[in-house]
């Protein structure tokens, strides 16, 4: 057993100022989460309650096992857009009758639950997670279909949501719809594509077109009930499999359906002798500097998230700006790759590649803790083959088939983001700390590069370079990139699965690992051609 010790001075000024800055960022993220919970706003929440209906999160709370956690995903979807925060949808993982399920609930307080471009992004991410991790899907439906003013952005790409549902079903992953209200047009295909459908007396209304559109299309006079009421679907069309009397009854039936799935997880069981870390998780607040200027020792993070702070480091003396080693989190074995001094050199790339292959030899999931400025640049490193070596690490990450998890603690810059399993490399889950920053390079570097390129171009044309315009351009680029790399922006684009409190890292990873083990853990020996 190799128990990590700490060198963190929790009484230092630096720790205190890091901690204060992290708490400030967390308070901001918390206020955004609170805003997302308000959906379309208080007026629509009150109207919804006055109609005797439950809100999306109230439905979820009743559906999942009492006092069990709900891991909400992508809550900041649509940050900074014209639409309400959250994408008019709630997605997340909850436990129903002991079964981890992907829950997808329309938020009818925002534009009648209509799907806008952000809804589609959030929804498709939830589908991917359900598919990769073999999670039964439970849709809590109440949606006015497509958001009509933005239909051109969603109609074509959003169509895949229906294909996803039936592909899940084809893969043996159950798809269940509980229809709480209107489910119009595209919304009607959600129950249509489900294995099990529950409808509620006088509440559920499922039709391809409502009475006005039917009148326009065929001239036929109709009403909601005869076109798509729960009674009609339960007795006549057969679209409803279960007929509930009210919302709590529908939720009870939904729980019963999951109970009867006879669900079995296909991954290996965790060890039962789980020990908490010996180092204090509370200290995770004070490790990362807010401006990311100074590197930090990732052992201080690892020691606070792994079982018993027990970490067997692999190749500690070689390629030491990347820490690699074996540990357990909540009883699940895990291989960890963590950036130490930000830059990745050739030895780090070699070490990572070997380590990823070893994880695939032993069926061990991998955790990437990102804080990287990318691969080392410069003549010496180019001549030493840094491109080949970085590519080799990216090859290993891309083809490795054991489950990957990524947490962005600090910088996630350049191709370092790819080598350290960024979003495009398909980690099963990717969470970020409030200090995370994602960009091709830092704002100063980007402004500097653009300035040098512009200066050379002007000189090439024999022109005098306009220094005042250059200073203004640099300031504008720095401001723009600084805003773009902000974690609220990247989380809003659904480039992560959520911004988490550093103190929750172990819990969130534990839930993620448990979820991942619904599917078998599969390793590979097949990698692309390595260029060592
Ligand atoms: N696209 C864009 N906005 C929509 C919308 C849609 N599909 N459906 C509803 N909205 C908007 C409404 O204009 C309204 O906006 P406002 O509050 O700014 O005026 C808001 O959402 C709430 O709608 P409202 O009709 O007041 O809510 P409701 O709860 O009484 O009824 C629906 C909700 C979904 C039943 C009803 O709005 C409806 O039938 N919408 C159209 C459904 C449809 O035909 N969709 C076809 C899409 S392909």
XYZ file of C-alpha atoms and ligand atoms in Angstrom:
580
model
C 0.000 0.000 0.000
C 1.365 3.419 -0.965
C -0.463 6.093 0.960
C -0.015 9.605 -0.352
C 1.125 12.263 2.070
C 0.418 15.964 1.691
C 2.760 18.909 1.375
C -0.140 21.361 1.203
C 0.129 24.186 3.734
C -3.504 24.888 4.547
C -2.456 27.817 6.771
C -0.604 29.642 3.985
C -1.830 32.859 2.392
C -1.703 31.194 -1.000
C -4.044 28.395 0.092
C -6.442 30.958 1.630
C -6.534 33.097 -1.487
C -6.991 30.072 -3.797
C -9.800 28.877 -1.560
C -11.527 32.274 -1.496
C -11.326 32.542 -5.273
C -12.712 29.012 -5.707
C -15.598 29.728 -3.301
C -16.410 32.889 -5.221
C -16.526 30.967 -8.510
C -18.645 28.263 -6.863
C -21.121 30.859 -5.568
C -21.508 32.113 -9.126
C -22.057 28.579 -10.483
C -24.569 27.917 -7.684
C -26.525 31.039 -8.618
C -26.644 29.839 -12.232
C -27.868 26.423 -11.103
C -30.594 28.172 -9.083
C -31.554 30.141 -12.188
C -31.740 26.931 -14.237
C -34.134 25.461 -11.653
C -36.503 28.383 -12.303
C -36.845 27.265 -15.949
C -39.239 29.591 -17.762
C -39.645 31.777 -14.669
C -41.879 32.187 -11.627
C -44.965 33.255 -13.596
C -45.009 29.988 -15.548
C -44.099 27.930 -12.489
C -47.095 29.380 -10.623
C -49.400 28.788 -13.592
C -48.200 25.189 -13.850
C -48.778 24.567 -10.131
C -52.229 26.217 -10.290
C -53.136 23.687 -12.975
C -52.406 20.983 -10.387
C -49.236 19.837 -12.144
C -45.797 19.009 -10.830
C -42.613 20.640 -12.136
C -40.005 18.563 -13.983
C -37.728 18.260 -10.949
C -40.665 17.489 -8.632
C -41.632 14.615 -10.931
C -38.047 13.339 -10.905
C -37.867 13.573 -7.135
C -40.962 11.395 -6.759
C -39.804 8.937 -9.408
C -36.386 8.114 -7.961
C -35.791 6.086 -4.820
C -36.367 8.052 -1.623
C -33.295 10.005 -0.463
C -31.213 8.731 -3.381
C -28.988 11.204 -5.242
C -29.845 12.605 -8.655
C -26.781 13.421 -10.762
C -28.041 16.224 -12.971
C -26.140 16.567 -16.245
C -25.542 19.634 -18.408
C -27.508 22.055 -16.155
C -25.882 25.147 -17.707
C -26.947 24.230 -21.250
C -27.627 27.350 -23.311
C -25.702 29.713 -21.005
C -25.566 33.154 -22.623
C -28.126 32.262 -25.298
C -31.560 33.795 -25.914
C -33.181 30.747 -24.280
C -33.739 30.009 -20.610
C -30.786 28.314 -18.923
C -31.029 24.527 -19.024
C -32.432 24.074 -22.517
C -36.054 23.603 -21.452
C -35.103 20.125 -20.263
C -33.771 18.334 -17.202
C -31.448 15.378 -17.759
C -29.610 13.276 -15.242
C -29.047 9.910 -13.662
C -31.302 8.696 -10.903
C -31.944 5.355 -9.243
C -35.414 3.804 -9.642
C -36.106 0.588 -7.757
C -32.342 0.143 -7.419
C -31.740 0.590 -11.172
C -29.621 3.484 -12.443
C -31.654 5.159 -15.193
C -31.192 8.105 -17.531
C -34.046 10.514 -16.813
C -35.067 13.082 -19.410
C -37.804 15.497 -18.365
C -39.243 18.315 -20.475
C -39.633 21.593 -18.623
C -43.139 22.766 -19.565
C -42.592 26.163 -17.884
C -40.265 27.209 -20.728
C -42.180 27.750 -23.985
C -44.553 24.892 -23.246
C -41.602 22.469 -23.096
C -40.898 23.059 -26.799
C -37.507 21.797 -28.019
C -35.058 24.533 -29.027
C -31.512 23.979 -30.350
C -30.185 23.763 -26.777
C -32.794 21.185 -25.818
C -31.549 19.029 -28.654
C -27.907 19.339 -27.564
C -28.677 18.408 -23.995
C -30.987 15.585 -25.038
C -28.524 14.034 -27.481
C -25.767 14.070 -24.848
C -28.122 12.227 -22.473
C -28.875 9.684 -25.214
C -25.150 9.106 -25.784
C -24.590 8.505 -22.081
C -27.544 6.107 -21.923
C -26.285 4.193 -24.955
C -22.620 3.941 -23.946
C -23.381 2.974 -20.376
C -26.481 0.847 -21.041
C -28.880 2.901 -18.925
C -32.650 2.395 -19.167
C -34.159 5.641 -20.450
C -37.157 7.201 -18.757
C -38.727 10.186 -20.559
C -41.023 12.461 -18.548
C -42.864 14.017 -21.446
C -44.694 17.320 -21.690
C -43.632 19.196 -24.787
C -45.127 21.429 -27.461
C -42.804 19.759 -30.003
C -40.307 21.817 -31.939
C -39.678 25.437 -30.996
C -41.187 26.802 -34.167
C -39.131 30.010 -34.595
C -35.871 27.985 -34.492
C -37.157 24.919 -36.312
C -34.561 25.164 -39.076
C -31.810 24.469 -36.560
C -33.448 21.465 -34.971
C -35.753 19.776 -37.419
C -33.066 18.021 -39.486
C -30.364 17.221 -36.870
C -32.900 16.690 -34.058
C -34.515 13.840 -35.960
C -31.822 11.513 -34.676
C -33.445 11.587 -31.234
C -36.127 9.170 -32.436
C -33.568 6.895 -34.068
C -31.598 6.880 -30.820
C -34.616 5.685 -28.868
C -35.278 2.707 -31.063
C -31.553 1.896 -31.310
C -31.412 1.795 -27.535
C -34.376 -0.550 -27.551
C -32.706 -2.683 -30.227
C -29.616 -2.890 -27.998
C -31.796 -4.274 -25.198
C -31.925 -1.033 -23.241
C -35.541 -0.293 -22.245
C -37.137 3.027 -23.177
C -40.060 4.212 -21.074
C -42.292 7.263 -21.541
C -44.452 8.799 -18.841
C -46.641 11.348 -20.604
C -47.663 14.146 -18.250
C -49.243 16.587 -20.669
C -49.120 17.685 -24.263
C -46.894 15.665 -26.516
C -47.407 17.181 -29.912
C -45.928 16.485 -33.350
C -42.266 15.452 -32.788
C -43.188 15.075 -29.116
C -45.700 12.398 -30.102
C -42.927 10.207 -31.451
C -41.319 10.074 -28.012
C -44.060 7.778 -26.692
C -44.302 6.386 -30.212
C -40.685 5.184 -30.081
C -40.909 3.864 -26.499
C -41.143 0.283 -25.266
C -43.549 1.249 -22.472
C -45.974 4.190 -22.416
C -47.904 5.529 -19.446
C -50.619 8.151 -19.983
C -52.659 10.133 -17.501
C -56.435 10.561 -17.548
C -57.495 14.013 -18.812
C -53.833 15.167 -18.880
C -51.875 13.374 -21.591
C -52.569 14.587 -25.087
C -50.592 12.888 -27.802
C -51.221 13.728 -31.430
C -49.300 14.353 -34.627
C -51.359 17.511 -35.047
C -53.730 19.339 -32.725
C -57.295 20.299 -33.714
C -56.337 23.606 -35.468
C -53.753 21.939 -37.692
C -56.078 19.021 -38.481
C -58.709 21.556 -39.530
C -56.155 23.274 -41.774
C -54.889 20.019 -43.245
C -58.069 18.078 -43.902
C -60.957 20.285 -42.824
C -61.907 17.767 -40.150
C -63.412 19.121 -36.900
C -61.931 17.426 -33.830
C -61.149 17.921 -30.167
C -58.115 17.161 -27.980
C -59.619 14.115 -26.293
C -60.759 12.266 -29.403
C -57.545 13.139 -31.237
C -55.036 12.201 -28.559
C -56.481 11.850 -25.053
C -55.182 9.204 -22.663
C -58.542 7.424 -22.638
C -58.567 7.159 -26.422
C -54.958 5.933 -26.548
C -55.552 3.387 -23.776
C -58.797 1.995 -25.279
C -58.679 2.706 -29.008
C -55.268 3.422 -30.582
C -53.302 1.214 -28.163
C -50.442 3.727 -27.887
C -50.891 3.864 -24.093
C -49.911 0.665 -22.271
C -50.865 1.972 -18.843
C -53.669 4.367 -17.911
C -52.879 6.397 -14.776
C -55.433 8.424 -12.864
C -53.061 11.278 -11.950
C -49.379 12.250 -11.887
C -48.433 10.328 -8.707
C -50.170 7.259 -10.155
C -48.149 7.579 -13.385
C -44.955 7.836 -11.339
C -45.945 4.742 -9.326
C -46.557 2.828 -12.560
C -43.219 4.048 -13.949
C -41.428 2.691 -10.868
C -43.245 -0.622 -11.254
C -42.178 -0.888 -14.894
C -38.524 -0.439 -13.915
C -38.938 -2.962 -11.085
C -40.083 -5.574 -13.616
C -37.166 -5.038 -16.008
C -35.077 -7.616 -14.114
C -32.153 -5.327 -14.807
C -28.640 -6.653 -14.351
C -25.414 -4.700 -14.518
C -22.890 -6.390 -16.809
C -19.677 -4.849 -15.461
C -17.624 -6.257 -12.574
C -18.743 -5.503 -9.015
C -16.736 -3.014 -6.937
C -14.801 -4.184 -3.865
C -16.806 -3.832 -0.691
C -13.976 -2.740 1.614
C -14.105 0.901 0.583
C -12.039 3.307 2.650
C -12.450 7.094 2.384
C -9.349 9.135 1.465
C -7.027 9.827 4.390
C -6.486 13.384 3.185
C -9.262 15.928 3.639
C -11.519 16.485 0.587
C -12.313 19.968 1.921
C -8.744 21.035 1.026
C -9.505 20.532 -2.670
C -10.805 24.111 -2.627
C -7.360 25.620 -2.102
C -5.110 23.729 -4.523
C -5.663 25.431 -7.886
C -4.742 29.074 -8.450
C -7.594 30.925 -10.181
C -5.366 32.370 -12.941
C -3.710 28.961 -13.514
C -0.292 30.668 -13.680
C 1.343 28.371 -11.145
C 1.344 24.594 -11.615
C 0.053 22.439 -8.772
C 0.961 18.950 -7.677
C -1.817 16.545 -8.791
C -0.848 14.138 -5.992
C -2.645 16.610 -3.709
C -5.837 16.025 -5.722
C -5.396 12.268 -6.172
C -4.792 11.785 -2.442
C -8.143 13.408 -1.740
C -10.275 11.427 -4.166
C -8.985 7.837 -4.127
C -9.816 5.124 -1.604
C -7.550 5.347 1.415
C -5.389 7.932 -0.435
C -3.687 4.781 -1.723
C -1.939 5.376 -5.071
C 0.619 3.100 -6.723
C 2.547 5.410 -8.964
C 3.838 4.063 -12.281
C 7.184 5.380 -13.624
C 7.399 8.287 -11.136
C 10.944 9.196 -12.196
C 10.264 9.195 -15.937
C 8.217 11.844 -17.774
C 7.382 13.411 -14.453
C 5.210 16.186 -15.810
C 2.542 13.519 -16.212
C 1.644 11.471 -13.132
C 0.359 7.950 -13.811
C -0.688 5.265 -11.372
C -3.241 2.795 -10.048
C -5.851 3.341 -7.361
C -9.478 2.623 -6.459
C -12.448 4.964 -6.243
C -15.421 3.675 -4.250
C -14.080 0.159 -4.706
C -13.654 0.387 -8.494
C -10.112 -0.027 -9.862
C -8.899 2.958 -11.833
C -5.767 4.040 -13.691
C -5.069 7.755 -13.317
C -3.235 10.097 -15.690
C -2.764 13.583 -14.250
C -0.835 16.546 -15.616
C 1.781 17.847 -13.211
C 3.625 20.804 -14.713
C 1.237 21.565 -17.537
C 3.440 20.835 -20.548
C 3.631 17.380 -22.123
C 7.041 16.312 -23.479
C 8.019 13.202 -25.450
C 8.691 11.046 -22.339
C 5.230 11.938 -20.983
C 3.662 10.860 -24.285
C 5.577 7.540 -24.200
C 4.628 6.938 -20.596
C 0.948 7.728 -21.225
C 0.846 5.379 -24.219
C 2.350 2.498 -22.262
C 0.042 3.177 -19.318
C -3.080 3.237 -21.492
C -2.039 -0.092 -23.039
C -1.507 -1.544 -19.573
C -5.010 -0.439 -18.514
C -6.368 -2.267 -21.551
C -4.370 -5.381 -20.589
C -5.995 -5.387 -17.160
C -9.531 -4.149 -18.015
C -9.038 -1.078 -15.837
C -11.033 2.139 -16.448
C -8.971 5.320 -16.800
C -9.325 8.728 -15.189
C -7.727 11.776 -16.829
C -7.130 14.790 -14.574
C -6.478 17.645 -16.967
C -4.330 20.671 -16.368
C -2.289 21.017 -19.524
C -0.951 23.774 -21.744
C -0.348 21.237 -24.504
C 2.650 19.492 -26.051
C 6.042 21.212 -25.881
C 6.935 23.405 -28.845
C 10.346 24.590 -30.084
C 13.173 23.397 -32.323
C 14.654 20.921 -29.877
C 11.309 19.250 -29.328
C 10.249 19.257 -32.976
C 13.564 17.623 -33.871
C 13.059 15.160 -31.057
C 9.765 14.033 -32.633
C 7.171 15.677 -30.382
C 4.557 15.488 -33.161
C 4.990 11.700 -33.496
C 4.963 11.244 -29.751
C 1.912 13.403 -29.093
C 0.164 11.610 -31.954
C 1.090 8.269 -30.380
C -0.565 9.275 -27.100
C -3.639 10.536 -28.965
C -3.693 7.223 -30.879
C -3.659 5.312 -27.578
C -6.426 7.461 -26.064
C -8.566 7.262 -29.200
C -8.427 3.486 -29.550
C -8.386 2.467 -25.897
C -11.746 0.837 -25.193
C -11.801 0.645 -21.405
C -14.148 3.336 -20.025
C -12.565 6.770 -19.669
C -13.497 9.537 -17.249
C -12.134 13.067 -17.479
C -12.090 15.897 -14.972
C -10.725 19.263 -16.108
C -9.172 20.855 -13.052
C -7.370 23.755 -14.727
C -6.184 24.428 -18.261
C -7.187 22.241 -21.158
C -5.234 23.752 -24.003
C -4.020 22.702 -27.422
C -3.573 19.088 -28.420
C -2.968 18.372 -24.737
C -6.740 18.421 -24.443
C -6.954 15.622 -27.004
C -4.173 13.507 -25.505
C -5.794 13.912 -22.090
C -9.155 12.662 -23.371
C -11.110 15.867 -23.955
C -14.739 15.868 -25.027
C -14.009 14.890 -28.641
C -12.260 11.712 -27.405
C -15.431 10.306 -25.937
C -14.874 9.974 -22.190
C -17.992 8.364 -20.689
C -18.282 11.463 -18.474
C -16.396 14.754 -18.420
C -16.776 17.093 -15.469
C -15.054 20.398 -14.867
C -13.977 22.352 -11.833
C -14.936 26.047 -11.775
C -11.266 26.840 -12.495
C -11.277 24.942 -15.824
C -10.416 26.705 -19.081
C -10.686 25.244 -22.601
C -9.036 26.837 -25.623
C -6.538 26.284 -28.414
C -4.143 28.409 -26.366
C -4.263 31.106 -23.686
C -5.609 34.598 -24.517
C -2.197 36.338 -24.319
C -0.542 33.740 -26.527
C -3.352 33.868 -29.075
C -3.260 37.698 -29.228
C 0.530 37.573 -29.512
C 0.432 35.040 -32.357
C -2.102 37.092 -34.316
C -0.002 40.204 -33.753
C 3.219 38.580 -35.038
C 1.417 37.191 -38.080
C -0.140 40.608 -38.881
C 3.203 42.370 -38.374
C 5.005 39.985 -40.737
C 2.249 40.368 -43.347
C 2.520 44.187 -43.163
C 6.307 44.034 -43.471
C 5.969 41.685 -46.430
C 3.806 44.296 -48.158
C 6.349 46.974 -47.292
C 3.875 48.768 -45.012
C 4.530 50.423 -41.670
C 2.839 48.408 -38.950
C 0.107 50.310 -37.106
C 1.120 49.862 -33.449
C -2.010 51.533 -32.056
C -4.286 49.251 -34.071
C -2.149 46.289 -32.959
C -2.612 47.156 -29.273
C -6.370 47.491 -29.774
C -6.516 44.171 -31.657
C -4.526 42.387 -28.948
C -6.793 43.725 -26.214
C -9.906 42.718 -28.154
C -8.599 39.182 -28.839
C -7.486 38.692 -25.241
C -10.902 39.795 -23.976
C -12.738 37.566 -26.445
C -10.664 34.438 -25.768
C -10.759 35.023 -22.035
C -14.563 35.065 -22.235
C -14.743 32.083 -24.614
C -12.539 29.814 -22.471
C -14.690 30.468 -19.392
C -16.137 27.315 -17.895
C -19.674 28.733 -17.938
C -19.428 29.214 -21.690
C -17.944 25.793 -22.452
C -20.373 24.085 -20.083
C -23.194 26.051 -21.750
C -22.117 24.516 -25.061
C -22.389 21.046 -23.431
C -18.634 20.471 -23.793
C -18.763 18.998 -20.287
C -21.401 17.125 -18.298
C -21.438 19.727 -15.554
C -19.316 22.030 -13.410
C -18.768 20.409 -10.037
C -17.667 21.517 -6.584
C -14.115 20.126 -6.190
C -15.223 18.621 -2.853
C -17.781 16.496 -4.710
C -15.229 15.057 -7.143
C -14.924 11.675 -5.424
C -18.704 11.303 -5.068
C -19.367 12.289 -8.681
C -16.660 9.907 -9.928
C -18.053 7.141 -7.703
C -21.542 7.583 -9.176
C -20.052 7.727 -12.684
C -18.086 4.512 -12.146
C -21.155 2.757 -10.807
C -23.116 3.934 -13.873
C -20.356 2.856 -16.268
C -20.476 -0.674 -14.874
C -23.998 -1.185 -16.238
C -22.137 -2.079 -19.432
C -19.366 -4.651 -19.621
C -15.810 -3.283 -19.305
C -14.162 -4.124 -22.612
C -10.495 -3.685 -23.407
C -8.604 -3.764 -26.686
C -5.234 -4.723 -28.141
C -6.042 -2.855 -31.348
C -4.360 0.503 -31.715
C -3.397 2.500 -34.773
C 0.160 2.272 -36.082
C 2.360 3.766 -33.369
C 5.190 6.073 -34.408
C 7.537 5.788 -31.432
N -42.711 26.796 -30.312
C -42.433 27.999 -29.772
N -43.096 28.512 -28.720
C -44.075 27.769 -28.196
C -44.405 26.503 -28.696
C -43.699 26.020 -29.809
N -43.931 24.804 -30.339
N -45.407 25.999 -27.969
C -45.684 26.923 -27.025
N -44.885 28.002 -27.170
C -44.857 29.227 -26.342
C -46.149 30.005 -26.387
O -46.147 30.886 -27.480
C -46.109 30.748 -25.063
O -45.235 31.835 -25.173
P -45.495 33.177 -24.312
O -45.705 32.776 -22.925
O -44.260 33.979 -24.543
O -46.745 33.779 -24.899
C -45.447 29.751 -24.139
O -44.747 28.838 -24.978
C -46.421 28.962 -23.310
O -47.427 28.471 -24.190
P -48.971 28.364 -23.743
O -49.740 27.982 -24.938
O -49.361 29.587 -23.007
O -48.822 27.174 -22.701
P -49.863 26.016 -22.367
O -49.232 25.280 -21.254
O -51.215 26.554 -22.152
O -49.888 25.096 -23.654
C -48.940 23.786 -25.433
C -48.712 24.444 -24.053
C -47.632 23.127 -25.844
C -50.029 22.765 -25.312
C -49.412 24.853 -26.466
O -48.571 25.977 -26.372
C -49.347 24.357 -27.894
O -50.235 23.687 -28.338
N -48.273 24.726 -28.632
C -48.112 24.372 -30.043
C -47.851 22.912 -30.198
C -47.592 22.536 -31.647
O -48.466 22.578 -32.467
N -46.351 22.162 -31.933
C -45.984 21.751 -33.242
C -44.499 21.728 -33.254
S -43.900 20.792 -34.616
